[in-house]
Amino acid sequence: MCAAIAGQRGRRVLLLDHADQVGKKILISGGGRCNFTNIGAAPDRYLSQNPHFAKSALSRYTAHDFLDLVERHRIAWHEKTLGQLFCDGSARQIVDMLLDECARGPVDIVTGRAAGEVGHADGRFRVDDAEAPSLVIATGGPSIPKMGATGFAYDLARRFGLKVVEPRPALVPLTLSGEEALFRELSGVSTDVVAAAGKARFREAALFTHRGLSGPAILQVSSYWRHGDPIAIDFLPDAAPGWLTAAKKARPRTTLRKLLDEALPGRLAETLADRIGLAQELANSPDRALADAERRLAAWSFRPNGTEGYAKAEVTVGGIDTAALSSQKMEARKVPGLYAIGEAVDVTGWLGGYNFQWAWASGVAAGQAV
């Protein structure tokens, strides 16, 4: 995106990609259909040490601007859920669109070539035998290393004196151990929940795995979770306060297990009922015990022992410190001509197309400035 915008402004651009083809992460995104943006993209849906940093770029290049580009290239799309936009066809259409946009300007694309020695002198940047007055770091973070992702952006930034906010895996499954590992027997079970980590709350599906917890709700809170902290899951987000004591009056002969069976997958209902331990009919259960069961089901606490790491993380929290960058140009304040965009920067979006929108918006901001 940055190369296309700069090229269309008449700048001569060399785009280096160490992979054998451009856009590999785009091609695997959204199950191969590319969740290319989210119509709800707004600064409050991004994590950063400076929550205001993303405002400028996101306001100047919106999800609707990218959607206009998609439609100009006659790419059919659909909205799935929660504002997530996908190609009807293949993610390849988005890569081809970006390549077509690059072809409108003097943009040379070289694949299969890793950046070697990077130098800077007399206002010029040098990467191997190429030289230019501007250098854009657009190499992402270390998530999904099997695609060739590395921490190269951070090493390069530090070489130029820029600080890096500690990176960690985000939008990633969480792992459980100890007594909580018993929930592994539920591997493959999914249900709609509200998951919370600190003040962050997301209502989507949670999935039990052989290693712990996954699914959209868990991936979302994983970006906010810090090691040692608990997460809370509301297994019955639509249940009204006092629902168990009300059920005791309306159906005194029923049991907690039967009620949970009506609302949750059977294996999950059985496990939760066993853990709570109210096996008797509701009529024989004290109201206090029912209230305790309600509270536990509404905020079931898990204490993950870690994540599945960068190998399974969709993105990375942290990155090049935004304090060193112009929010309008994405340019390093103390190194004129050096820019950093996309996931390499300490701006991380929610699940559902937000990180792509940050990539497009930050790419445009830099492309208009180089």
Short mmCIF file of C-alpha atoms in Angstrom, two decimals:
data_model
loop_
_atom_site.label_atom_id
_atom_site.label_comp_id
_atom_site.label_asym_id
_atom_site.label_seq_id
_atom_site.Cartn_x
_atom_site.Cartn_y
_atom_site.Cartn_z
CA MET A 1 0.00 0.00 0.00
CA CYS A 2 2.80 2.39 0.90
CA ALA A 3 4.70 1.53 -2.29
CA ALA A 4 1.59 2.03 -4.43
CA ILE A 5 0.76 5.43 -2.95
CA ALA A 6 4.35 6.65 -3.19
CA GLY A 7 4.72 5.32 -6.72
CA GLN A 8 1.54 7.00 -7.88
CA ARG A 9 2.98 10.27 -6.56
CA GLY A 10 5.91 9.80 -8.93
CA ARG A 11 8.40 8.44 -6.40
CA ARG A 12 10.75 5.72 -7.57
CA VAL A 13 10.17 2.80 -5.19
CA LEU A 14 12.03 -0.43 -4.54
CA LEU A 15 9.97 -2.93 -2.55
CA LEU A 16 12.05 -5.75 -1.06
CA ASP A 17 10.43 -8.94 0.22
CA HIS A 18 12.52 -11.83 1.49
CA ALA A 19 9.69 -14.26 0.70
CA ASP A 20 9.38 -15.84 -2.74
CA GLN A 21 6.13 -13.95 -3.33
CA VAL A 22 4.52 -10.84 -1.88
CA GLY A 23 1.54 -10.88 0.47
CA LYS A 24 1.94 -14.35 1.95
CA LYS A 25 0.17 -13.40 5.18
CA ILE A 26 -2.63 -11.83 3.15
CA LEU A 27 -3.08 -15.08 1.23
CA ILE A 28 -3.65 -17.18 4.37
CA SER A 29 -5.86 -14.65 6.16
CA GLY A 30 -9.55 -15.17 6.74
CA GLY A 31 -9.38 -18.83 5.78
CA GLY A 32 -8.03 -17.81 2.38
CA ARG A 33 -10.70 -15.17 1.79
CA CYS A 34 -8.95 -12.25 3.52
CA ASN A 35 -10.84 -10.36 6.20
CA PHE A 36 -9.51 -7.20 4.56
CA THR A 37 -11.03 -4.58 6.89
CA ASN A 38 -13.69 -3.90 9.49
CA ILE A 39 -16.30 -1.19 9.03
CA GLY A 40 -16.13 -0.54 12.79
CA ALA A 41 -12.43 0.34 12.72
CA ALA A 42 -11.84 3.12 15.26
CA PRO A 43 -8.89 4.07 17.49
CA ASP A 44 -10.47 2.57 20.63
CA ARG A 45 -10.18 -0.88 19.05
CA TYR A 46 -6.40 -0.77 18.99
CA LEU A 47 -3.84 -1.40 21.73
CA SER A 48 -0.83 0.88 22.08
CA GLN A 49 1.13 2.58 24.84
CA ASN A 50 -0.17 5.76 23.17
CA PRO A 51 -3.86 5.12 22.48
CA HIS A 52 -4.09 8.37 20.52
CA PHE A 53 -1.33 7.58 18.02
CA ALA A 54 -3.50 5.69 15.51
CA LYS A 55 -6.17 8.40 15.30
CA SER A 56 -4.56 10.47 12.57
CA ALA A 57 -3.87 7.70 10.05
CA LEU A 58 -7.16 5.88 10.70
CA SER A 59 -9.20 9.07 10.26
CA ARG A 60 -7.48 10.00 6.99
CA TYR A 61 -7.79 6.55 5.39
CA THR A 62 -10.89 4.73 6.59
CA ALA A 63 -12.37 1.29 6.06
CA HIS A 64 -14.74 2.85 3.54
CA ASP A 65 -11.78 4.24 1.60
CA PHE A 66 -10.29 0.76 1.31
CA LEU A 67 -13.70 -0.67 0.42
CA ASP A 68 -13.95 1.89 -2.39
CA LEU A 69 -10.61 0.59 -3.71
CA VAL A 70 -11.87 -3.00 -3.51
CA GLU A 71 -14.99 -2.09 -5.45
CA ARG A 72 -13.04 -0.15 -8.09
CA HIS A 73 -11.18 -3.38 -8.75
CA ARG A 74 -14.53 -5.18 -8.99
CA ILE A 75 -13.79 -7.56 -6.14
CA ALA A 76 -16.98 -9.07 -4.73
CA TRP A 77 -17.19 -8.98 -0.94
CA HIS A 78 -19.51 -9.71 1.94
CA GLU A 79 -19.91 -8.75 5.59
CA LYS A 80 -19.68 -11.74 7.87
CA THR A 81 -20.26 -10.72 11.51
CA LEU A 82 -19.33 -7.76 13.69
CA GLY A 83 -18.38 -5.58 10.71
CA GLN A 84 -15.86 -8.05 9.26
CA LEU A 85 -15.52 -7.76 5.47
CA PHE A 86 -14.29 -10.70 3.36
CA CYS A 87 -13.72 -11.42 -0.31
CA ASP A 88 -16.39 -13.61 -1.85
CA GLY A 89 -13.59 -15.27 -3.79
CA SER A 90 -9.96 -15.51 -2.81
CA ALA A 91 -7.45 -13.48 -0.81
CA ARG A 92 -5.37 -13.58 -4.00
CA GLN A 93 -7.69 -10.84 -5.31
CA ILE A 94 -6.44 -8.42 -2.63
CA VAL A 95 -2.78 -9.19 -3.42
CA ASP A 96 -3.44 -8.75 -7.15
CA MET A 97 -5.23 -5.47 -6.46
CA LEU A 98 -2.26 -4.11 -4.53
CA LEU A 99 0.13 -5.26 -7.26
CA ASP A 100 -2.05 -3.52 -9.85
CA GLU A 101 -1.91 -0.34 -7.77
CA CYS A 102 1.89 -0.61 -7.60
CA ALA A 103 2.01 -1.05 -11.37
CA ARG A 104 0.47 2.41 -11.76
CA GLY A 105 3.70 4.00 -10.53
CA PRO A 106 7.43 3.40 -10.85
CA VAL A 107 7.53 0.56 -8.30
CA ASP A 108 10.09 -2.22 -8.65
CA ILE A 109 9.28 -5.35 -6.64
CA VAL A 110 12.04 -7.79 -5.76
CA THR A 111 11.13 -11.04 -3.99
CA GLY A 112 13.32 -13.74 -2.51
CA ARG A 113 15.86 -11.17 -1.35
CA ALA A 114 16.47 -10.52 2.32
CA ALA A 115 17.73 -7.09 3.30
CA GLY A 116 21.41 -7.39 4.09
CA GLU A 117 23.52 -4.50 5.28
CA VAL A 118 21.52 -1.34 6.02
CA GLY A 119 23.44 1.90 6.18
CA HIS A 120 22.70 5.63 6.60
CA ALA A 121 24.95 8.54 5.74
CA ASP A 122 24.60 12.05 4.31
CA GLY A 123 20.80 11.84 4.32
CA ARG A 124 20.76 8.65 2.25
CA PHE A 125 19.79 5.12 3.23
CA ARG A 126 21.49 2.12 1.71
CA VAL A 127 20.23 -1.46 1.64
CA ASP A 128 22.94 -3.58 0.01
CA ASP A 129 23.49 -1.90 -3.37
CA ALA A 130 20.24 0.13 -3.36
CA GLU A 131 20.20 3.73 -2.16
CA ALA A 132 17.38 6.22 -1.46
CA PRO A 133 16.53 9.28 0.66
CA SER A 134 13.75 7.33 2.45
CA LEU A 135 13.53 3.90 4.05
CA VAL A 136 10.22 2.37 5.17
CA ILE A 137 10.18 -0.47 7.72
CA ALA A 138 7.12 -2.53 6.81
CA THR A 139 8.30 -5.98 7.84
CA GLY A 140 5.66 -6.78 10.47
CA GLY A 141 6.22 -8.62 13.73
CA PRO A 142 7.39 -12.13 14.62
CA SER A 143 3.96 -13.78 14.58
CA ILE A 144 3.63 -16.88 12.35
CA PRO A 145 7.35 -17.60 11.91
CA LYS A 146 6.61 -20.45 9.50
CA MET A 147 5.64 -17.70 7.03
CA GLY A 148 9.08 -16.17 7.43
CA ALA A 149 8.13 -13.61 10.08
CA THR A 150 10.97 -12.39 12.31
CA GLY A 151 11.86 -9.55 14.67
CA PHE A 152 13.89 -7.86 11.91
CA ALA A 153 11.86 -4.62 12.25
CA TYR A 154 12.85 -4.29 15.91
CA ASP A 155 16.53 -4.94 15.24
CA LEU A 156 16.54 -2.33 12.49
CA ALA A 157 14.69 0.20 14.63
CA ARG A 158 17.14 -0.23 17.51
CA ARG A 159 20.03 0.25 15.08
CA PHE A 160 18.63 3.72 14.37
CA GLY A 161 18.14 4.50 18.05
CA LEU A 162 14.39 3.87 18.23
CA LYS A 163 12.96 2.19 21.32
CA VAL A 164 10.87 -0.97 21.08
CA VAL A 165 7.91 -1.70 23.35
CA GLU A 166 8.27 -5.29 24.57
CA PRO A 167 6.62 -7.50 21.95
CA ARG A 168 4.45 -10.47 22.91
CA PRO A 169 2.09 -12.82 21.05
CA ALA A 170 -1.46 -11.51 20.57
CA LEU A 171 -4.71 -12.89 19.18
CA VAL A 172 -3.37 -16.22 20.37
CA PRO A 173 -4.80 -19.30 22.14
CA LEU A 174 -4.18 -19.55 25.90
CA THR A 175 -2.84 -22.66 27.63
CA LEU A 176 -3.99 -24.22 30.90
CA SER A 177 -2.21 -26.48 33.39
CA GLY A 178 -2.77 -28.14 36.73
CA GLU A 179 -6.33 -28.68 37.84
CA GLU A 180 -7.65 -26.55 34.98
CA ALA A 181 -6.05 -28.98 32.51
CA LEU A 182 -9.02 -31.25 33.26
CA PHE A 183 -10.98 -29.03 30.88
CA ARG A 184 -8.92 -30.58 28.06
CA GLU A 185 -11.45 -33.41 28.07
CA LEU A 186 -13.75 -30.86 26.43
CA SER A 187 -11.41 -30.42 23.43
CA GLY A 188 -13.49 -29.42 20.42
CA VAL A 189 -16.41 -28.00 22.42
CA SER A 190 -17.38 -24.43 21.52
CA THR A 191 -19.98 -22.07 22.98
CA ASP A 192 -20.95 -18.40 22.98
CA VAL A 193 -19.51 -16.58 26.02
CA VAL A 194 -18.34 -13.24 27.34
CA ALA A 195 -14.62 -13.46 28.04
CA ALA A 196 -12.88 -10.81 30.14
CA ALA A 197 -9.29 -9.89 30.92
CA GLY A 198 -9.02 -6.85 33.14
CA LYS A 199 -11.46 -4.27 31.78
CA ALA A 200 -11.57 -5.81 28.29
CA ARG A 201 -14.70 -7.85 27.55
CA PHE A 202 -15.65 -9.63 24.34
CA ARG A 203 -18.74 -11.62 23.46
CA GLU A 204 -17.96 -14.29 20.90
CA ALA A 205 -17.34 -18.02 20.79
CA ALA A 206 -14.84 -19.75 23.09
CA LEU A 207 -13.32 -23.09 22.12
CA PHE A 208 -11.79 -25.70 24.41
CA THR A 209 -8.64 -27.29 22.98
CA HIS A 210 -6.30 -30.09 24.03
CA ARG A 211 -3.93 -27.38 25.33
CA GLY A 212 -6.37 -24.85 26.80
CA LEU A 213 -8.67 -22.18 25.42
CA SER A 214 -9.13 -20.67 21.96
CA GLY A 215 -11.90 -19.28 19.76
CA PRO A 216 -12.59 -15.62 18.88
CA ALA A 217 -13.48 -14.50 22.42
CA ILE A 218 -10.26 -15.95 23.83
CA LEU A 219 -8.10 -14.61 21.01
CA GLN A 220 -9.52 -11.15 21.67
CA VAL A 221 -8.79 -11.13 25.41
CA SER A 222 -5.35 -12.67 24.86
CA SER A 223 -4.13 -9.30 23.58
CA TYR A 224 -4.98 -7.78 26.98
CA TRP A 225 -3.92 -10.74 29.14
CA ARG A 226 -0.60 -10.63 30.99
CA HIS A 227 1.15 -13.64 32.43
CA GLY A 228 -0.08 -14.49 35.93
CA ASP A 229 -3.42 -12.76 35.52
CA PRO A 230 -6.75 -14.62 35.45
CA ILE A 231 -9.39 -14.42 32.77
CA ALA A 232 -13.11 -14.70 33.49
CA ILE A 233 -15.74 -16.39 31.33
CA ASP A 234 -19.48 -15.84 31.54
CA PHE A 235 -20.90 -19.10 30.21
CA LEU A 236 -24.49 -17.80 30.23
CA PRO A 237 -24.27 -14.18 29.04
CA ASP A 238 -28.01 -13.94 28.35
CA ALA A 239 -29.08 -15.23 31.77
CA ALA A 240 -30.92 -12.68 33.90
CA PRO A 241 -29.76 -12.03 37.48
CA GLY A 242 -31.46 -14.47 39.82
CA TRP A 243 -32.23 -16.98 37.06
CA LEU A 244 -31.42 -20.01 39.23
CA THR A 245 -33.59 -18.99 42.17
CA ALA A 246 -36.35 -18.15 39.68
CA ALA A 247 -35.97 -21.62 38.15
CA LYS A 248 -36.22 -23.12 41.65
CA LYS A 249 -39.67 -21.57 42.00
CA ALA A 250 -40.84 -22.43 38.48
CA ARG A 251 -39.29 -25.92 38.21
CA PRO A 252 -38.41 -27.14 41.72
CA ARG A 253 -37.89 -30.77 40.60
CA THR A 254 -35.28 -29.96 37.95
CA THR A 255 -31.52 -29.90 38.51
CA LEU A 256 -28.68 -27.56 37.64
CA ARG A 257 -27.33 -30.16 35.22
CA LYS A 258 -30.63 -30.26 33.31
CA LEU A 259 -30.78 -26.47 33.11
CA LEU A 260 -27.22 -26.26 31.85
CA ASP A 261 -27.94 -29.01 29.32
CA GLU A 262 -30.66 -26.77 27.87
CA ALA A 263 -28.27 -23.85 27.39
CA LEU A 264 -24.83 -25.36 26.73
CA PRO A 265 -23.20 -28.26 24.85
CA GLY A 266 -23.76 -31.47 26.80
CA ARG A 267 -20.13 -32.23 27.69
CA LEU A 268 -19.59 -28.67 28.91
CA ALA A 269 -22.84 -28.70 30.92
CA GLU A 270 -21.79 -31.96 32.60
CA THR A 271 -18.31 -30.67 33.47
CA LEU A 272 -19.53 -27.37 34.89
CA ALA A 273 -22.30 -29.05 36.91
CA ASP A 274 -19.81 -31.57 38.32
CA ARG A 275 -17.41 -28.78 39.32
CA ILE A 276 -20.16 -26.80 41.05
CA GLY A 277 -21.46 -29.89 42.79
CA LEU A 278 -25.19 -29.16 43.12
CA ALA A 279 -26.47 -32.60 42.11
CA GLN A 280 -29.78 -32.46 44.00
CA GLU A 281 -33.06 -31.01 42.79
CA LEU A 282 -33.26 -27.22 42.96
CA ALA A 283 -35.97 -27.48 45.63
CA ASN A 284 -33.39 -29.05 47.94
CA SER A 285 -30.69 -26.44 47.22
CA PRO A 286 -30.40 -23.37 49.48
CA ASP A 287 -30.85 -20.03 47.72
CA ARG A 288 -27.34 -19.04 48.84
CA ALA A 289 -25.85 -22.07 47.06
CA LEU A 290 -27.82 -21.23 43.93
CA ALA A 291 -26.62 -17.62 44.05
CA ASP A 292 -23.03 -18.84 44.42
CA ALA A 293 -23.48 -21.13 41.39
CA GLU A 294 -24.86 -18.20 39.39
CA ARG A 295 -21.88 -16.03 40.24
CA ARG A 296 -19.44 -18.78 39.35
CA LEU A 297 -21.07 -19.45 35.99
CA ALA A 298 -21.10 -15.71 35.23
CA ALA A 299 -17.39 -15.24 36.00
CA TRP A 300 -15.69 -18.62 35.82
CA SER A 301 -12.05 -17.92 36.55
CA PHE A 302 -9.23 -19.49 34.59
CA ARG A 303 -5.57 -18.76 35.24
CA PRO A 304 -3.68 -19.51 32.01
CA ASN A 305 -0.06 -20.56 32.37
CA GLY A 306 0.86 -19.09 28.99
CA THR A 307 -0.02 -18.84 25.32
CA GLU A 308 0.67 -20.97 22.26
CA GLY A 309 3.29 -18.41 21.27
CA TYR A 310 4.18 -16.66 18.06
CA ALA A 311 3.63 -19.88 16.09
CA LYS A 312 -0.15 -19.56 16.63
CA ALA A 313 -0.40 -15.79 17.23
CA GLU A 314 -2.13 -13.83 14.48
CA VAL A 315 -0.37 -10.60 15.43
CA THR A 316 2.08 -9.10 17.92
CA VAL A 317 1.37 -6.62 20.72
CA GLY A 318 4.16 -4.09 21.15
CA GLY A 319 6.73 -3.04 18.59
CA ILE A 320 8.48 0.17 17.56
CA ASP A 321 7.63 2.82 20.15
CA THR A 322 5.18 5.35 18.73
CA ALA A 323 6.78 8.08 20.87
CA ALA A 324 9.59 8.13 18.31
CA LEU A 325 7.25 8.53 15.32
CA SER A 326 5.09 11.23 13.75
CA SER A 327 1.46 10.09 13.87
CA GLN A 328 0.77 11.95 10.62
CA LYS A 329 3.72 10.78 8.54
CA MET A 330 4.89 7.65 10.42
CA GLU A 331 8.37 9.17 10.19
CA ALA A 332 11.01 8.84 12.91
CA ARG A 333 11.35 12.24 14.57
CA LYS A 334 15.12 11.99 15.07
CA VAL A 335 15.94 10.18 11.81
CA PRO A 336 14.46 12.10 8.85
CA GLY A 337 13.52 9.81 5.99
CA LEU A 338 13.04 6.72 8.18
CA TYR A 339 9.46 5.44 8.43
CA ALA A 340 7.77 2.52 10.22
CA ILE A 341 4.29 1.21 9.44
CA GLY A 342 1.89 -1.65 10.06
CA GLU A 343 2.45 -4.38 12.61
CA ALA A 344 6.09 -3.34 13.10
CA VAL A 345 4.74 -0.40 15.12
CA ASP A 346 3.25 -0.56 18.64
CA VAL A 347 -0.34 -0.51 17.35
CA THR A 348 -2.34 -3.74 17.53
CA GLY A 349 -5.97 -4.15 16.50
CA TRP A 350 -8.76 -6.42 17.58
CA LEU A 351 -9.53 -9.63 15.72
CA GLY A 352 -11.65 -9.13 12.61
CA GLY A 353 -9.90 -7.01 9.97
CA TYR A 354 -8.65 -4.23 12.26
CA ASN A 355 -4.97 -5.02 11.76
CA PHE A 356 -5.32 -4.95 7.99
CA GLN A 357 -7.00 -1.55 8.25
CA TRP A 358 -4.07 -0.26 10.31
CA ALA A 359 -1.70 -1.63 7.66
CA TRP A 360 -3.59 0.18 4.87
CA ALA A 361 -3.97 3.44 6.81
CA SER A 362 -0.39 3.63 8.08
CA GLY A 363 0.87 2.63 4.64
CA VAL A 364 -1.06 5.46 3.03
CA ALA A 365 0.19 7.95 5.64
CA ALA A 366 3.81 7.04 4.92
CA GLY A 367 3.24 6.74 1.17
CA GLN A 368 1.94 10.30 1.06
CA ALA A 369 4.98 11.59 2.97
CA VAL A 370 8.05 9.82 1.56
#
